[in-house]
XYZ file of C-alpha atoms in Angstrom:
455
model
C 17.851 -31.197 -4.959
C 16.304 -28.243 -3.426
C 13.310 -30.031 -2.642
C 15.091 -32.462 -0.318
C 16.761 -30.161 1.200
C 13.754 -28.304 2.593
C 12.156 -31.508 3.380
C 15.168 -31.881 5.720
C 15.144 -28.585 7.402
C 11.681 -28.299 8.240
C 8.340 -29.910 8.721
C 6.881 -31.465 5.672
C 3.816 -29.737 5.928
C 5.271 -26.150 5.533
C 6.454 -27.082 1.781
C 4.070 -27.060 -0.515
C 3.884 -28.658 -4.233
C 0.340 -29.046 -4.936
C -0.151 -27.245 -8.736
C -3.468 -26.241 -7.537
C -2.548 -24.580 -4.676
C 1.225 -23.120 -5.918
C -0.678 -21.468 -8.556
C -2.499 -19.459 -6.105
C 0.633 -18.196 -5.149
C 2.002 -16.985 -8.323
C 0.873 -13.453 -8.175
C -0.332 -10.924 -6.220
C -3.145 -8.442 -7.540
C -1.180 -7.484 -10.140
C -1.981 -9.732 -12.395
C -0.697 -7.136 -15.431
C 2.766 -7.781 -14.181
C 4.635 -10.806 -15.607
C 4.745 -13.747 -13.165
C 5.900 -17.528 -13.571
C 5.526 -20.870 -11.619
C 7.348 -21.637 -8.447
C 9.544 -24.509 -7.467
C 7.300 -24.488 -4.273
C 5.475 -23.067 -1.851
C 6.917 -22.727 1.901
C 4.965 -21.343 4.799
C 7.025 -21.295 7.750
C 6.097 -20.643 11.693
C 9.356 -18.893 13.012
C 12.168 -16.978 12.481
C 14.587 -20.248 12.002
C 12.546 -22.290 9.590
C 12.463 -18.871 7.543
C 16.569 -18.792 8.093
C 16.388 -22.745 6.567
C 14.578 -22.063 3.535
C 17.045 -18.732 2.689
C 20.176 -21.130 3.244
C 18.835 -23.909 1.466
C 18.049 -21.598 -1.634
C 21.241 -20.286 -1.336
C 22.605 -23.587 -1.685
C 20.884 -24.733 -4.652
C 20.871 -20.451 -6.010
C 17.319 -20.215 -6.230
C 15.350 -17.093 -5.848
C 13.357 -16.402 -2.583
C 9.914 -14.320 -3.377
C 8.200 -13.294 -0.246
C 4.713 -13.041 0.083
C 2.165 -11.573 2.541
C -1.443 -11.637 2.132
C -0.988 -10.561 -1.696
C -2.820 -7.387 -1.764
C 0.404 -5.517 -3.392
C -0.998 -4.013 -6.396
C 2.723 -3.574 -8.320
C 3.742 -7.276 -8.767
C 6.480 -7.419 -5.883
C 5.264 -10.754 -4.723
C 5.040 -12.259 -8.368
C 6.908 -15.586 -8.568
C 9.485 -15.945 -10.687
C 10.233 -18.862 -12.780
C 11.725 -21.835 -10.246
C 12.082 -19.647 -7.308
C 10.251 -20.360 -3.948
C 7.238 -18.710 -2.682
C 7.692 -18.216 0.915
C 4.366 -17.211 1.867
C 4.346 -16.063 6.095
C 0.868 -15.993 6.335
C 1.167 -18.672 9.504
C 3.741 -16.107 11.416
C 0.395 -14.445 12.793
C 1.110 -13.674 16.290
C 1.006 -10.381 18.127
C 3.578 -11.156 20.322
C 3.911 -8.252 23.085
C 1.700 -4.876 23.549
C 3.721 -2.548 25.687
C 1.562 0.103 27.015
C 3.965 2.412 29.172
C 6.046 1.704 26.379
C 3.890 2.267 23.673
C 4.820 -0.036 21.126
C 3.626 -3.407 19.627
C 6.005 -6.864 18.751
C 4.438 -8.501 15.861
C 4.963 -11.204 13.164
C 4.944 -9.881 9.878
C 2.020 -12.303 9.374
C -0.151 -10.084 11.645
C -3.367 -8.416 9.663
C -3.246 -4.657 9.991
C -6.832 -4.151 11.217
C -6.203 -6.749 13.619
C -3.092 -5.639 15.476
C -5.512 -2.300 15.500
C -7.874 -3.885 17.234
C -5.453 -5.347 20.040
C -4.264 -2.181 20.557
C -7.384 -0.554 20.649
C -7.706 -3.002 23.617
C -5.063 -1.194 25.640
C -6.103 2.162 24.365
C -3.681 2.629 21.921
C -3.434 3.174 18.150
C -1.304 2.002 15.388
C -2.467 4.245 13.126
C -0.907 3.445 9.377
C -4.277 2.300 7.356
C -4.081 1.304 3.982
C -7.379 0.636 2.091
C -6.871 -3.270 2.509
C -6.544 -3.141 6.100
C -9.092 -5.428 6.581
C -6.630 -8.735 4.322
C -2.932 -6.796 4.311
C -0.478 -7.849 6.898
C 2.078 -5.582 8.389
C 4.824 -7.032 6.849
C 3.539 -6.242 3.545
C 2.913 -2.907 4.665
C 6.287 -2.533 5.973
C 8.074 -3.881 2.710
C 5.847 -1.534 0.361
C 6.133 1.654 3.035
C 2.318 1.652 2.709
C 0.452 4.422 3.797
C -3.713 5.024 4.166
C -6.028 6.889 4.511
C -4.945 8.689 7.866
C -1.312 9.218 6.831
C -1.781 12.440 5.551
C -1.546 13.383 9.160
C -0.111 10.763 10.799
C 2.872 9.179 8.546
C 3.468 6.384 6.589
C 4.534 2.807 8.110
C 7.974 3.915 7.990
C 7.054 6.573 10.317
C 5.947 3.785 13.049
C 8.825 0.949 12.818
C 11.258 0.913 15.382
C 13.039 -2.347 14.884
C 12.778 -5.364 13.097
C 14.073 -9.175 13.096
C 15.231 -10.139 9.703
C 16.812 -13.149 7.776
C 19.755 -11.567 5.406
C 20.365 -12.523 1.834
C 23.528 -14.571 3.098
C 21.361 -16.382 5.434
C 21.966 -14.425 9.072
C 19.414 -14.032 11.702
C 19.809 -10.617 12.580
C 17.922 -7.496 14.920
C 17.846 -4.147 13.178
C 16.728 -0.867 15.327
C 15.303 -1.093 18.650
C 12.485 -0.567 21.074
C 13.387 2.724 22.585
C 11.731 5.964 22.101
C 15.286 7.576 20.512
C 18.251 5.855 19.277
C 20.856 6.683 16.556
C 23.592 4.166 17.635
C 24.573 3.405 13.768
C 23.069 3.420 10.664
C 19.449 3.057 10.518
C 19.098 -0.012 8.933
C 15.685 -1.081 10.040
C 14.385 2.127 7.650
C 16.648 1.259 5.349
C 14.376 -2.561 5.142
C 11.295 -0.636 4.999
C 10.158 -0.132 1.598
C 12.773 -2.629 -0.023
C 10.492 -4.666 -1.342
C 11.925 -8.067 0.179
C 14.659 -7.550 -2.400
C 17.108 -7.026 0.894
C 16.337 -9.480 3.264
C 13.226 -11.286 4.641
C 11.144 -9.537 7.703
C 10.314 -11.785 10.778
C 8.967 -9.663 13.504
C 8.720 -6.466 13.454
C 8.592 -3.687 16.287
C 6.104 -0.699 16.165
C 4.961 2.336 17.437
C 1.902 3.394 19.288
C -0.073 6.292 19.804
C -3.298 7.055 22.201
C -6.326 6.059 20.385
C -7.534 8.746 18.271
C -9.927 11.399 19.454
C -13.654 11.204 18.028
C -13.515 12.462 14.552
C -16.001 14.977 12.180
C -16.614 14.166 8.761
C -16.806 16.465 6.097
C -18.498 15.200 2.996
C -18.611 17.584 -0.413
C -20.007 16.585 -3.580
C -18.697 17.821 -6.726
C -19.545 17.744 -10.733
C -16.419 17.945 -11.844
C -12.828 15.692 -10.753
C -10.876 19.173 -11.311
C -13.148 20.858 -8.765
C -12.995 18.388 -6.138
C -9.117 18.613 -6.568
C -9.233 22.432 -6.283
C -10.956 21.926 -3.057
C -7.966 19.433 -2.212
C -5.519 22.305 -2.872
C -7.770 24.789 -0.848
C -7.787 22.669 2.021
C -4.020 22.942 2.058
C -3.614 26.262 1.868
C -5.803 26.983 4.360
C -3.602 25.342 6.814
C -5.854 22.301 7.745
C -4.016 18.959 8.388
C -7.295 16.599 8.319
C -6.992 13.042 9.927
C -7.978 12.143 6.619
C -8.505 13.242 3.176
C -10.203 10.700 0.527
C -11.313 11.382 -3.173
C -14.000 8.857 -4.433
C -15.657 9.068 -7.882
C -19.295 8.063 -9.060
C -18.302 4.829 -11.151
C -16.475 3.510 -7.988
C -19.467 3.874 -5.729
C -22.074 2.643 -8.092
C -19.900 -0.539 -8.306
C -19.238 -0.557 -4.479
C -22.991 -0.354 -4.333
C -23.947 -3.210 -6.627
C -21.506 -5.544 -4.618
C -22.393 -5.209 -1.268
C -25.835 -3.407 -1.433
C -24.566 -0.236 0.866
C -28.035 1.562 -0.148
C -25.553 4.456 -1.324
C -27.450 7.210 -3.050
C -24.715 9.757 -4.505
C -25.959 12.340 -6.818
C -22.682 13.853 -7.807
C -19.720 12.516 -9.942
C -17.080 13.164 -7.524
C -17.144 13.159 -3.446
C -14.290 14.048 -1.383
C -14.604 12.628 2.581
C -12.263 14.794 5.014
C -12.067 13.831 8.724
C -11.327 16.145 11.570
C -9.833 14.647 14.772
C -9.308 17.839 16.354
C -10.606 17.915 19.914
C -13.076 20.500 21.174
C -14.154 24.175 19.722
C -11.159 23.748 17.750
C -12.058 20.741 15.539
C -15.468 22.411 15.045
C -13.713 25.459 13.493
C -11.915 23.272 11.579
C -14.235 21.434 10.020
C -16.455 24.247 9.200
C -13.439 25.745 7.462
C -12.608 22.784 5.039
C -16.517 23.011 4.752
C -15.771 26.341 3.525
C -13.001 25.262 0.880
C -15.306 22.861 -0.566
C -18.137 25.445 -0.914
C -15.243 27.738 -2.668
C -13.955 24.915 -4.905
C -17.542 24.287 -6.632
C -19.169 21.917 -4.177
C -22.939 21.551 -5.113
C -23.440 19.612 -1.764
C -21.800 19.720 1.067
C -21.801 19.054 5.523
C -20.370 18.491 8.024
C -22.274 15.146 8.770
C -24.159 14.517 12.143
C -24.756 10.619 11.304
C -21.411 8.868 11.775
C -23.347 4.984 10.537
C -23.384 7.409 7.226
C -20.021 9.122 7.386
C -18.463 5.390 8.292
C -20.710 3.779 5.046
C -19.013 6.399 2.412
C -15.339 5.390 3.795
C -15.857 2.178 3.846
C -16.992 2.130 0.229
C -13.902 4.101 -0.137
C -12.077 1.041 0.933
C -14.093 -1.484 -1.308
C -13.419 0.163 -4.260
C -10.755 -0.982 -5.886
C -12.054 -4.862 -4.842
C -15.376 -3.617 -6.654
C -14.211 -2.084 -9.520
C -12.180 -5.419 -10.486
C -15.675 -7.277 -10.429
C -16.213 -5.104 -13.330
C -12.754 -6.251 -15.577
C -9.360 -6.460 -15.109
C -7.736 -2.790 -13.115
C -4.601 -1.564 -14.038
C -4.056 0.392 -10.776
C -1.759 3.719 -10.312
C 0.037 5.070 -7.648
C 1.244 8.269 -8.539
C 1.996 11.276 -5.732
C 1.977 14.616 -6.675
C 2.302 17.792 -4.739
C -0.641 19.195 -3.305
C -0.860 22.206 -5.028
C -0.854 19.791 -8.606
C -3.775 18.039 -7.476
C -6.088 19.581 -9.779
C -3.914 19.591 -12.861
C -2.757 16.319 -12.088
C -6.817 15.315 -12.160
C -7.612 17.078 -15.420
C -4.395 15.007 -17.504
C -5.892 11.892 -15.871
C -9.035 12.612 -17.786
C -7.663 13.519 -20.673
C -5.488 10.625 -20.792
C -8.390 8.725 -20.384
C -9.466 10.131 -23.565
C -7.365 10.125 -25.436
C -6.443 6.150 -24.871
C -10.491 5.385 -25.243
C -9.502 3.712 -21.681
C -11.972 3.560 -18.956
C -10.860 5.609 -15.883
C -12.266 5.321 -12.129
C -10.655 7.522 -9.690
C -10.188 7.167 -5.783
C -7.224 8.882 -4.333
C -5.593 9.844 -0.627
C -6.638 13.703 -2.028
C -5.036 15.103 1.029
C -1.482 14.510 0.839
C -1.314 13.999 -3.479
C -1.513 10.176 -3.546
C -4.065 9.244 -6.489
C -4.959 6.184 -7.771
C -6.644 6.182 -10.651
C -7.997 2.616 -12.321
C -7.516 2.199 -15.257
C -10.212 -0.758 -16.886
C -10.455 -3.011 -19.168
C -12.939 -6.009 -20.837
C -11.939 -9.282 -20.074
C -10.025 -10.489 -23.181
C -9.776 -7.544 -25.235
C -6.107 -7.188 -25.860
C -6.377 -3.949 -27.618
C -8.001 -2.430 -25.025
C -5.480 -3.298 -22.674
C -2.409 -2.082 -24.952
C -4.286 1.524 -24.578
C -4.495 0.933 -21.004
C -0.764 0.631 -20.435
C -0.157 3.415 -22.784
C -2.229 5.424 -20.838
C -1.117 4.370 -17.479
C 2.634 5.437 -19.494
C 1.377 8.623 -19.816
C -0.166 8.836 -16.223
C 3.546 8.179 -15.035
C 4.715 11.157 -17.595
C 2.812 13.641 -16.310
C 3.532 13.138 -12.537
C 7.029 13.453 -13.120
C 6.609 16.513 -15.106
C 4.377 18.017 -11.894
C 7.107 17.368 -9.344
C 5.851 13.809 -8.462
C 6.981 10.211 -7.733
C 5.796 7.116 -9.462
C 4.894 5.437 -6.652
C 3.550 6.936 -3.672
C 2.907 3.866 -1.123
C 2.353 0.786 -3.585
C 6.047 -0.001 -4.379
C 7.600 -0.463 -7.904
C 7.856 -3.876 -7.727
C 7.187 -4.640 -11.223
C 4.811 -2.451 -12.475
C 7.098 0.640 -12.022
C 10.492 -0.441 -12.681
C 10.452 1.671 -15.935
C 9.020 4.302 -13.916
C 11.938 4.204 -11.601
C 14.607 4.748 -13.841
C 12.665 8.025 -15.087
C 12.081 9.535 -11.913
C 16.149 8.862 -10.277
C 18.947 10.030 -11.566
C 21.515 7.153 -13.314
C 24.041 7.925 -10.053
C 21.297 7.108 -7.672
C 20.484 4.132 -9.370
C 23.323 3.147 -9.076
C 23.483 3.437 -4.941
C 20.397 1.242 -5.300
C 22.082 -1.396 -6.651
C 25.612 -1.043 -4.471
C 22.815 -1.233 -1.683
C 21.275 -4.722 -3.048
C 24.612 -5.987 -3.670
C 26.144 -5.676 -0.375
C 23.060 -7.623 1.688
C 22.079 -9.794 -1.286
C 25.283 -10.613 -3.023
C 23.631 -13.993 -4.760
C 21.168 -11.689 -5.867
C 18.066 -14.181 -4.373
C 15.746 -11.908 -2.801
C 13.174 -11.150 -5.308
C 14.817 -11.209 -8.106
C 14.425 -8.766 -11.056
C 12.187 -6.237 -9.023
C 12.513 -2.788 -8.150
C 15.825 -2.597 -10.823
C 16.913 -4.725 -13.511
């Protein structure tokens, strides 16, 4: 029996079978996404209790779901039915800052905002920052690719992993990449692991790069009437040349519910605001920032600054950052992910609306503006069934349209299960198809996360 055979490998404390607490660890925020109960629970502490549990399952051909902090918003860490939940919350160490070196060792248990911190520290950076910095880990963020709110200038998580430790879907211990500043000795297999959805192999420490901590930044706040305006301005800002630190699109509804949660004492006027961020040092970054001012004031903006009081500037993105959390107070979210080009922005905003119309759904917007992400939420009562078959029609359509502006499904939240239809639209059958010669060569049992990403 599986069971016994984990009880022999490791410590009985790292497998779990309490109902109460496996079913905590049968989804992530995806709750939309189909999910089932789990064998059992196993939270590990190092790399070779982690290489147990894979060989055990392997054994006994049981599927392996790994789990972060479950913030993923597309159902990759949803249990399937009998499969073990191994959940690395307890690898948590930061285990080397290098700063001649400039990178950072780190379990994949390791919260985002707090390796940021460490580094911070040493006067360093590690500057991928989703929205749930503050809970995600950076091995989530390194199996969904995620990106934040400064990646429109600085990259996506791929852009920052040098090397990785992983356990393979036949059970080996193995070191992808390296620690160097160059290297092409091979494939690059630790980029091919990020992004993969831990339907390749399980992360256990992961190696990443650092950058000097960021200059002081300028925000730029603009408020607009309407969603297409705001994404005109997000078009403008392009074309003008500007590469902003960040770029963030936050609508009324969301800050009205980020406001009755936490009691920010926001007082927005308009419907839509759009927060850029300048790092630029010097004369420069003034010019700057006075010229996205500028695109704004072109675009429609009935407000806008370039704000003096950064305890204000910080309040409106960090509202940005509790908005999702606040908008699911209201009802279930159906969240998006699409990425469209920047020049689609605004089109891509007005079918959003429309859709919303159209479905009678409920539609709160946030969005990385700058580089096309958008994220609409899509809401729904609590137990009103009809209401959430229009919501997945809409979110359906959402997809449609992306595609049909030059888009992806999914620009940092991974397919997991909520985009698996949305997969097969967007790549070509022959693609696919490497896909799946991919997941069959390191997972020939087919045991890391079963049935996501592809069928």
């Amino acid at each position: 029996m599986l069971i016994d055979a984990l009880l022999a490998s490791l410590p009985a404390d790292r497998v779990v079978r309490d109902p109460d607490v496996v079913a905590k660890y049968q989804h992530d925020e995806a709750e939309w996404a189909p999910y089932a109960a789990p064998l059992a629970v196993v939270r590990p502490r190092t790399a070779l209790e982690v290489q147990a549990v894979v060989r055990a399952c392997l054994d006994h051909d049981t599927g392996v779901v790994t789990r972060g902090a479950g913030t993923g918003l597309s159902g990759g860490a949803n249990a399937t039915d009998g499969c073990v939940v191994l959940a690395l919350e307890g690898m948590n160490a930061i285990k080397e800052i290098d700063p001649l070196e400039r990178y950072a060792v780190v379990e994949p248990g390791v919260v985002n905002d707090h390796l940021r911190a460490a580094c911070a520290e040493h006067g360093l950076w590690y500057p991928p920052d989703p929205a749930s910095s503050p809970w995600s880990t950076i091995g989530g963020n390194v199996a969904t690719n995620a990106g934040g709110l400064c990646c429109v200038k600085y990259g996506v998580t791929r852009d920052y992993v040098l090397g990785m430790q992983i356990v393979t879907g036949t059970g080996d211990l193995v070191r992808l990449g390296r620690k160097t500043a160059k290297g092409v000795a091979g494939y690059d297999l630790a980029g091919l692991m990020v992004g993969s959805e831990g339907t390749l192999g399980v992360i256990t420490e992961i190696t990443v790069k650092l950058r000097p901590l960021q200059d002081p930044q300028r925000t730029v706040a603009g408020y607009f009437d309407s969603i297409v305006d705001a994404g005109r301005a997000v078009s403008a800002v392009a074309a003008a040349g500007l590469t902003p630190s960040a770029l963030e699109l936050v609508d009324k509804q969301c800050l009205i519910a980020v406001d009755a949660w936490k009691k920010m004492g926001l007082s927005v006027e308009a419907n839509v605001v759009l927060l850029g961020r300048i790092d630029t040092a010097g004369v420069v970054g003034d010019q700057e920032a006075e010229k996205m001012l500028s695109c704004f004031d072109e675009a429609g903006a009935t407000w806008s600054a370039v704000s003096t009081d950064q305890e204000e500037a910080d309040a409106l993105f960090a509202a940005r950052r509790l908005a999702y959390p606040a908008m699911e107070r209201l009802g279930p979210v159906l969240t998006e992910d699409v990425c469209v080009p920047k020049r689609a922005v605004p089109e891509m905003l007005a079918r959003i609306e429309q859709i919303g119309i159209a479905h009678e759904t409920t539609i709160a917007n946030i969005a990385h503006a700058g580089d096309g992400n958008l994220h609409p939420l899509l809401i729904t009562p609590r137990d009103d069934e009809a209401a959430r078959a229009r919501a997945q029609a809409a979110f359906a359509d959402i997809i449609d349209a992306a595609l049909e502006l030059g888009g992806t499904v999914t620009g940092e939240h991974g397919v997991g299960l909520l985009k698996m239809d949305g997969l097969a639209q967007e790549l070509d059958p022959v693609v696919l198809g490497m896909h799946r010669s991919v997941k069959n060569a390191l997972d020939p049992r087919g045991i890391m996360n079963p049935g996501k990403i592809f069928s």
